[in-house]
Structure formats: structure tokens, C-alpha cells
């Protein structure tokens, strides 16, 4: 019972499994079959039995179905056999049609392939065009860079490089040509730096060679700007004060007219073309180099190099030639080179940003100024020609005015001019010493004769002599000799020469007046006085010449006030001004007169000694000759003629000379009696000597020089008379 019950329960389950196996997908068969083995024992066997039974059922059904459809299958096979022949024909037709289609399609295939190839080419061309459109600006910019390099537009080339690096290269960085370009740019930058530096070196060499031309142009322009106003001022001053000057005092006016005319001519010549430093120098290499180094970020190195090179050039410019002092051209070249150097630096200062600074130019100028002053001080000391010193002064003034116009301080140069002024005065004094010596050598030391009014006017036009009596009748004589008007004219010429140096020194009229008076005093007290003293001491100058020299110095002394008026008319500074220097003519000519007077006394005594030496007394003679000795009479006649000449001298001078001569004669005669070799004197000799003494006393009493009171002159022989009396007794 149990087994039957168990068998009834398993049969539906096996049927279910078989249904699942038949109906489900083969992927699910595994779990279904596993359930067969997982069931009750012997379930597998039963399942297999059930499976076999199912298979048999299906085989029966298949057989039934085959039997049912067998006739249809046979009919179908028969139909297929009938269709095979048609199929064979259809196959042949299809094959033929396929072949014909293949043959017809070959051309289409070829054309299709061409179309495909064209489409690919079009796509590639489009791609290439797009890439070329991306690359062309880069290539164009690089080509532009090459053109700029060829045209030496280096600053623009650097800007192009920046654009290439920042804008264009990033777009085409994947291409090899771009990498080559990128690698080539540093080399191009270095080439630009080297080329621009080479241009700068050429520029520096060029301006070193052309500094003198630049300086000459700058100095000429500064001189033109100043000369016109200065000459107009001189013209106005001469017109204003010329009427109060003497007839001979027209030289400044005439010279100023000549200078003014020359200035107008120069203005007309230079009016059309006024060159500037930009016209003479191409500064583009400096600008390019500065911009290039600025773009390259190396501006400081460029500034240091430029300043270092310019300092070296400054030292070369400041180095003078050994023979510079021999000609004014040497000084002119020296100044023009320096001016050219600093004009260029001033231009660089104003047109560039930071290449040079005001502090740098000031430092450079101070260094240069110290060197310039040392050079001028050393070389000017060799100048012995006043004209050369004056030309040097004019060059220094133009040099200083030019650089002052560019903002450089020049006070030290004008201080140097005062040192050179002293040297200039020394050279003038030496020159005028020679002039005075020539005048004295050419003078005949005789009063100037005049035969008519015309000759009179000629003399007074040269020398301010006033004597109403001299104007009344002709012929007459001026008391002074020809050297007096010549000396007076030369003193004024000296004042003119001294004034030439004082001009343009930026000094007041008072200072110029003081300079003129001091230099004139040096001329009078040192040069003229020395020449007079040397003249007086010359052996060939006799008593007549000495008398004329004394007369000349008197008139020169009187003319000093006219010289003071002359200086006043030039400077327009009144003599009543507190600090006005007076001319020392009074003391100068007084000293010369005293020396001449002393020389007169000495020469007069020497002449007396010469006559006395001719004395030939016979101290043993028995009887006198009855008349005075011949030598003594000749001596007395000589003294009378000399003392007549002395009438032109001041009274005290003539009286002193006469008294000195009588005293010296008395002493000389007394020395004869006191001679140690004289052992005895006869009475006849005493009487003869007495006759000579009487002639001396008569000469003294005849008042050869007026002004003696009573028997003052006879007292010169009182000691001789007393000694003679003692000798006779």
C-alpha cells in the first residue's frame, strides 16, 4: 500500500518535469533535472521509465504524422525534381546577370572610388586650408621679422618677436617649424643686441670725431645771440657819453660800429640756416639701442656701458695738446670738443628717459671743469702775447656762455678769468714797457715846434694841453717834447686794451671801472715809472735831456686828471664815488722828477769835475796871468748856458741845481788847495787862484737862476774864500 501510494504521488510530478523539459529553454533544464535526483529514492529510475514511455509516445505520434504527410512529401519531391531544371536555368541566368552587373558596376566602382578619393582629398584640403590659415599669420609675422632684420628695424623686430611668442606660436606649437622658429628667436635677439651695440659704438666714435663741429656750431649760435645785444649796448653807451669825450676818444665808437656791422652781416649769413645738434648728429643708434635693451630687459647694462664709454671719451676730450698754448686755434679746438661733448650729453638727457641723469651730467661736468681749469691755468701761463691772452679770454667767455645756456654752472670759469686777467695785465705791461722804451728812444727831447694853427690842433688832438697864450701867435713851441702826446695816447690805448678783457665778464660798471683804474695805476707806477728811471740813468742822457724829461713828467702828471675823466666816460662811474680808485700819477711822476733832478745834480757835478780836471795851476808861478784861468771861464760859460735852460724847470729845482753846482765847484777848488801833493804855493799862484775865485763870486752874484734872496748863492764860496785867505796868510 505504501509503495502504491508513493507511486501515485510521483507520477504527476514526473509529468510536470517532462512538460518543463519540453517547454522551457535548454538553459533551465539543469535545475529541472536536478530536482529529479533530489526527490525520493528510486525517483530517477521511475523518471527514466516515464521518460522512455514519453519518448515512445512521441515516436508514435511522429510516425503517425509522417504517415499522414508522406504523400505530400512525395508530391513535393516530385515538384522539386520538376523545378530543378528551371532552377538550373535560373542559376545560369542569375550568374549571367551577376556577371553583367559586375561588368557594368566596375566603372561605377571606379567612379565611386574616384569620388571617395576626391571626397578624401577635399576633406584633406579643407583640413590643410584650416591649418594653413592658422599657420599663415605665424609665417607672415616671421617673414615680417626677417624683413625688419634686413631693414635694420631692430626695435620693431623685437616687438614682432614678442607678438610671435605671446600670440602666434601657441597656436601652432605642435608643428616642427614652430619649434625651429622658437629656437631661433634667442639667437636673433643676441644678433640684434650685437648689431645695435655695434651701431652704438660707431655712433660714439662718430660723435668723438665730430665733437668739435658740434661745439663750434653751438658756440657760434651762443655768440650770435649775445653779440647783437652787447654791440647795441656799446653803441648806445658811446652815443650817450661820446660828446663828453676828447676828440681822440672815438676809437671805441668806431670799433663798435665795425663790430656791429660785422654782427649784422653774420646774422644775415646765418639767418637762413640755423643748425642744431640734431642736424649735425644722427641719434637714432642711441634711441634704437636704448629701446632694444629696454625691450630685452637689459636697460641697466646698456646705461652702464654708455656712461662708462662717455666718461672715457670725456677724459680724452679733456686731454690738451702739448702745444695748445701756441695758437688760439689750439684753444678753440679744445673748447669746441668739450662743448660738443656736453651738448650731446644734454641732448641725450632731455630726449631719453634715464639713459643719463642730471646728477650724472653734473658729476661729469664738475670733473671736466676741474680738469679744464687746471689745463687753462697751466697753458695760459705760457702765453706772453696779450692778443693771444685776449683771444683766449673771449673763447673762455663764449665757452662759458654756451655751456651756461645748456644749464651747466660756469662761475668757476669766470673766477679763472680774473686770474687770467692779472696775467693779461702783466703781458700788457710788458708790451707797453717796450712801447714806452721805443717812444723814449725816438724822442729828440726838444720842445715841439708849431708853425701854424693846423699843427697846433694836431698836437692838442693827441694831448689835452691848455695854454691861451700859445694860441695867439705862431710859430711857437709846446713846452713838452714829442714823447708826451705819444705816451698819453699809449696810456689810453692801454686802457682800451684792458677794457677789452673786462668786457663780457658779467661784472658791474663799478667793478670794470675799478679794474681799469687799478691796471692803469700799475702801468703808471710800475711800467712807465720804471722806463723813466731807466731812461734817466742812461749814460747818453745829458742835462738838456734831463731838463726836458722833468718838464715832460710835469705835463704827464697834469694829464692824469684827463685820464681819469677818460675812464669815467668809458664806464660811466663818477669819480666822486666812494670806492673809486684814483690814479697815482702824482706820486709816479714826482718820483721820476726827483730821480731826474738827482741825476741833474750828479751830471752837473760830473761836468764841473770834467772842467776842473782841465785846471793846470803852476803853484810856483811868480806873477799871475792877470785874468782868470781858461778852464774856469769855460766852466762858467757852460753853467750860464745850462742855467738858461733851467729856466723851464720849476724854480726850486733850478735854484737847487745852481746852489749844488756852486757848492760842488767851491769844494772842488778847495780840494786843489788841500791836495797832499801840494807842498808850497807861491804868492803869484795864490793871486791867480784868487782871480778864479773872484770869477766864481761874480758868477754867483750875477743871479744865473732867479729867486735867490740876497747873497745866498755867494755864500757857497765863503768857505773857499776863507780858506784861500788862510793859505795866503
XYZ file of C-alpha atoms in Angstrom, residues 291-655:
365
model
C 64.750 100.732 -26.912
C 66.220 97.366 -27.790
C 67.873 96.902 -24.420
C 64.704 98.136 -22.717
C 62.627 95.538 -24.543
C 65.199 92.871 -23.736
C 65.102 93.847 -20.065
C 68.803 94.770 -20.025
C 68.445 98.536 -19.856
C 70.719 98.897 -16.819
C 73.614 97.169 -18.590
C 73.201 99.491 -21.568
C 73.139 102.600 -19.342
C 76.279 101.486 -17.520
C 78.076 100.779 -20.798
C 77.068 104.109 -22.341
C 78.121 106.128 -19.296
C 81.396 104.257 -18.967
C 82.284 104.846 -22.623
C 81.306 108.515 -22.463
C 83.443 109.024 -19.373
C 86.390 107.545 -21.259
C 85.682 109.902 -24.152
C 85.399 112.809 -21.724
C 88.884 112.090 -20.410
C 90.218 112.010 -23.975
C 88.447 115.265 -24.853
C 89.777 116.971 -21.735
C 93.355 115.969 -22.521
C 95.028 119.001 -24.174
C 97.715 119.002 -26.818
C 101.194 119.862 -25.649
C 101.460 122.939 -27.901
C 97.906 124.164 -27.330
C 99.094 127.485 -25.866
C 100.994 128.476 -29.009
C 97.982 129.480 -31.119
C 94.397 130.427 -30.472
C 93.305 127.605 -32.784
C 94.666 125.132 -30.252
C 92.431 126.563 -27.541
C 89.483 126.790 -29.940
C 89.712 123.112 -30.845
C 89.970 122.217 -27.187
C 86.864 124.239 -26.274
C 84.752 123.135 -29.234
C 85.399 119.471 -28.470
C 84.336 119.928 -24.848
C 81.240 121.924 -25.804
C 80.327 119.305 -28.406
C 80.653 116.566 -25.818
C 78.359 118.230 -23.277
C 75.862 119.427 -25.885
C 75.413 115.796 -26.904
C 75.020 114.735 -23.273
C 72.462 117.478 -22.667
C 70.503 116.344 -25.707
C 70.613 112.723 -24.526
C 69.458 113.893 -21.096
C 66.349 115.586 -22.485
C 65.296 113.089 -25.147
C 65.832 109.803 -23.299
C 64.389 108.502 -20.081
C 67.110 107.656 -17.624
C 69.985 106.931 -20.001
C 71.755 109.878 -18.398
C 70.533 111.845 -15.409
C 71.096 115.384 -14.235
C 73.170 114.059 -11.342
C 75.351 112.143 -13.800
C 75.878 115.159 -16.086
C 76.599 117.399 -13.090
C 79.173 114.948 -11.796
C 80.728 114.679 -15.250
C 80.759 118.486 -15.648
C 82.357 119.048 -12.232
C 85.086 116.553 -13.106
C 85.558 118.201 -16.501
C 85.502 121.708 -15.040
C 88.301 120.912 -12.598
C 90.379 119.491 -15.450
C 89.589 122.438 -17.748
C 90.596 124.987 -15.116
C 93.827 123.118 -14.389
C 94.649 122.909 -18.110
C 93.866 126.570 -18.777
C 95.766 127.701 -15.723
C 98.815 125.698 -16.786
C 98.793 126.532 -20.507
C 97.804 130.180 -20.195
C 100.852 130.774 -18.016
C 102.988 130.216 -21.132
C 101.189 132.943 -23.100
C 103.274 136.080 -23.445
C 101.271 137.711 -26.238
C 98.426 139.875 -24.865
C 96.462 139.436 -28.089
C 96.564 135.679 -27.623
C 95.526 136.025 -23.970
C 92.649 138.295 -25.033
C 91.521 135.816 -27.662
C 91.738 133.084 -25.038
C 89.559 135.162 -22.729
C 86.987 135.673 -25.483
C 86.973 131.944 -26.153
C 86.507 131.181 -22.455
C 83.599 133.660 -22.262
C 81.907 132.146 -25.316
C 82.645 128.681 -23.959
C 81.139 129.569 -20.573
C 78.108 131.342 -22.054
C 77.423 128.394 -24.343
C 77.506 125.809 -21.586
C 75.612 128.092 -19.229
C 72.865 128.188 -21.837
C 72.659 124.410 -21.522
C 72.309 124.605 -17.747
C 75.881 123.938 -16.645
C 77.303 126.133 -13.820
C 80.287 128.206 -15.017
C 81.083 130.503 -12.092
C 84.467 128.857 -11.621
C 85.377 129.722 -15.207
C 84.691 133.391 -14.599
C 86.755 133.178 -11.408
C 89.560 131.755 -13.540
C 89.187 134.708 -15.901
C 90.166 137.015 -13.066
C 93.392 135.085 -12.684
C 93.964 135.277 -16.424
C 93.105 138.984 -16.295
C 96.057 139.546 -13.968
C 98.255 137.620 -16.380
C 96.799 139.602 -19.282
C 97.659 142.835 -17.487
C 101.185 141.570 -16.951
C 101.582 140.840 -20.653
C 100.153 144.276 -21.444
C 102.597 145.878 -19.055
C 105.499 144.072 -20.718
C 104.250 145.067 -24.147
C 103.786 148.690 -23.153
C 107.188 148.715 -21.496
C 108.621 148.072 -24.947
C 106.318 150.732 -26.429
C 107.487 153.302 -23.881
C 111.136 152.410 -24.460
C 110.674 152.908 -28.198
C 108.982 156.264 -27.600
C 111.828 157.414 -25.380
C 114.413 156.196 -27.862
C 112.758 158.086 -30.730
C 112.246 161.316 -28.788
C 114.577 164.236 -29.517
C 113.880 165.776 -26.068
C 113.198 169.153 -27.545
C 110.026 171.245 -27.256
C 107.514 170.540 -30.012
C 107.641 173.354 -32.599
C 104.418 174.571 -34.226
C 104.269 176.949 -37.157
C 100.513 177.295 -37.696
C 97.126 176.563 -36.198
C 96.764 173.286 -38.060
C 99.846 171.839 -36.391
C 98.592 173.187 -33.090
C 95.273 171.342 -33.474
C 97.069 168.135 -34.396
C 99.062 168.248 -31.165
C 96.130 169.085 -28.878
C 94.067 166.354 -30.542
C 96.631 163.938 -29.159
C 97.294 165.577 -25.805
C 94.995 167.769 -23.645
C 97.219 170.836 -23.378
C 95.674 174.162 -22.494
C 97.592 177.462 -22.812
C 95.722 180.539 -24.104
C 98.988 182.342 -24.823
C 100.082 179.564 -27.119
C 97.026 180.014 -29.320
C 97.606 183.686 -30.087
C 100.542 183.755 -32.430
C 102.691 181.355 -34.404
C 105.300 179.993 -34.677
C 105.782 178.842 -31.120
C 106.759 175.753 -29.187
C 104.975 173.446 -26.833
C 106.993 173.069 -23.623
C 106.937 169.278 -23.731
C 108.693 167.046 -26.225
C 107.112 164.670 -28.720
C 107.153 161.712 -26.307
C 104.448 163.288 -24.083
C 101.493 163.060 -26.531
C 102.742 159.656 -27.653
C 102.811 158.381 -24.073
C 99.386 159.871 -23.371
C 97.945 158.141 -26.437
C 99.573 154.860 -25.466
C 98.187 155.064 -21.929
C 94.711 155.416 -23.424
C 95.443 152.534 -25.783
C 96.424 150.518 -22.738
C 93.094 151.423 -21.115
C 91.291 150.292 -24.262
C 93.243 147.035 -24.234
C 92.488 146.489 -20.558
C 88.825 147.283 -21.170
C 88.646 144.627 -23.864
C 89.382 141.982 -21.277
C 86.916 143.384 -18.753
C 84.056 143.208 -21.228
C 81.691 140.217 -21.149
C 82.844 139.158 -17.680
C 79.348 139.709 -16.253
C 80.670 142.412 -13.937
C 79.135 145.709 -12.977
C 80.337 149.051 -14.330
C 81.780 149.857 -10.908
C 83.898 146.702 -10.935
C 85.042 147.372 -14.503
C 85.925 150.944 -13.556
C 87.927 149.673 -10.610
C 89.733 147.152 -12.836
C 90.653 149.825 -15.366
C 91.941 152.211 -12.731
C 93.993 149.559 -10.978
C 95.564 148.330 -14.195
C 96.257 151.917 -15.273
C 97.885 152.587 -11.921
C 100.123 149.567 -12.460
C 101.060 150.948 -15.868
C 101.935 154.336 -14.414
C 103.575 153.333 -11.139
C 105.442 150.293 -12.350
C 105.950 150.233 -16.094
C 106.137 153.892 -17.055
C 107.967 154.856 -13.883
C 110.487 152.059 -14.423
C 111.025 153.128 -18.029
C 111.517 156.735 -16.938
C 114.009 155.746 -14.252
C 115.943 153.567 -16.703
C 115.903 156.420 -19.200
C 117.143 158.896 -16.636
C 120.022 156.634 -15.653
C 121.243 156.063 -19.198
C 124.726 157.485 -19.770
C 123.885 159.226 -23.043
C 121.114 161.293 -21.439
C 122.553 164.709 -20.868
C 121.489 167.675 -18.764
C 119.323 169.141 -21.527
C 117.510 165.841 -21.925
C 117.057 165.545 -18.164
C 115.572 169.025 -18.023
C 113.151 168.087 -20.805
C 112.269 164.846 -19.008
C 111.368 166.805 -15.890
C 109.206 169.132 -17.957
C 107.579 166.140 -19.653
C 106.751 164.437 -16.357
C 105.145 167.647 -15.140
C 102.765 167.717 -18.094
C 102.091 163.976 -17.856
C 101.218 164.446 -14.217
C 98.786 167.208 -15.104
C 97.223 164.957 -17.751
C 96.295 162.293 -15.181
C 93.026 164.049 -14.407
C 92.128 163.803 -18.090
C 92.869 160.082 -17.982
C 90.524 159.769 -15.017
C 87.844 161.616 -16.983
C 88.534 159.314 -19.899
C 87.929 156.221 -17.745
C 84.807 157.851 -16.296
C 83.409 158.436 -19.775
C 84.011 154.799 -20.652
C 82.498 153.247 -17.535
C 80.013 155.994 -16.595
C 81.182 155.792 -12.977
C 81.612 159.172 -11.341
C 84.938 159.988 -9.732
C 83.056 161.139 -6.652
C 82.026 157.555 -5.942
C 83.334 156.458 -2.549
C 85.163 153.366 -3.756
C 86.540 154.852 -6.951
C 90.282 154.261 -7.233
C 92.401 157.316 -8.016
C 95.288 157.319 -10.454
C 98.673 157.505 -8.814
C 100.153 159.803 -11.447
C 101.175 162.445 -8.930
C 103.451 160.170 -6.928
C 104.651 158.324 -10.036
C 105.857 161.367 -11.914
C 107.051 163.044 -8.746
C 109.372 160.103 -8.105
C 110.592 160.276 -11.704
C 111.184 164.006 -11.364
C 113.098 163.520 -8.144
C 115.239 160.904 -9.851
C 115.794 163.232 -12.822
C 116.614 166.094 -10.514
C 119.107 163.952 -8.634
C 120.590 162.854 -11.938
C 120.829 166.518 -12.995
C 122.725 167.323 -9.829
C 125.012 164.347 -10.371
C 125.661 165.020 -14.050
C 126.142 168.734 -13.408
C 128.741 167.949 -10.769
C 130.372 165.431 -13.109
C 130.554 168.131 -15.770
C 132.102 170.519 -13.292
C 134.645 167.825 -12.399
C 135.487 167.436 -16.066
C 136.246 171.158 -16.332
C 138.143 171.206 -13.049
C 140.294 168.340 -14.245
C 141.456 170.647 -17.023
C 142.889 173.044 -14.459
C 146.649 173.354 -14.756
C 147.856 175.656 -11.994
C 151.538 176.499 -11.674
C 151.736 176.696 -7.910
C 155.284 178.146 -8.148
C 154.491 180.951 -10.576
C 155.908 184.328 -9.546
C 153.250 186.528 -11.177
C 149.575 185.870 -12.006
C 148.320 185.992 -15.588
C 146.116 188.974 -14.839
C 142.948 187.136 -15.804
C 141.028 184.110 -14.652
C 142.001 180.647 -15.812
C 140.616 179.485 -19.137
C 139.049 176.263 -17.825
C 137.151 178.241 -15.217
C 135.795 180.722 -17.704
C 134.683 177.847 -19.941
C 133.035 176.256 -16.941
C 131.229 179.455 -16.006
C 130.025 179.939 -19.586
C 128.777 176.365 -19.606
C 126.940 176.914 -16.344
C 125.349 180.111 -17.648
C 124.043 178.312 -20.732
C 122.793 175.369 -18.685
C 121.051 177.576 -16.168
C 119.324 179.367 -19.014
C 117.864 176.003 -19.980
C 116.889 175.536 -16.345
C 114.503 178.465 -16.613
C 111.906 175.960 -17.908
C 112.272 173.946 -14.724
C 110.340 174.618 -11.541
C 112.055 177.406 -9.626
C 113.217 175.326 -6.683
C 114.756 172.712 -8.960
C 116.815 175.309 -10.856
C 117.823 177.035 -7.620
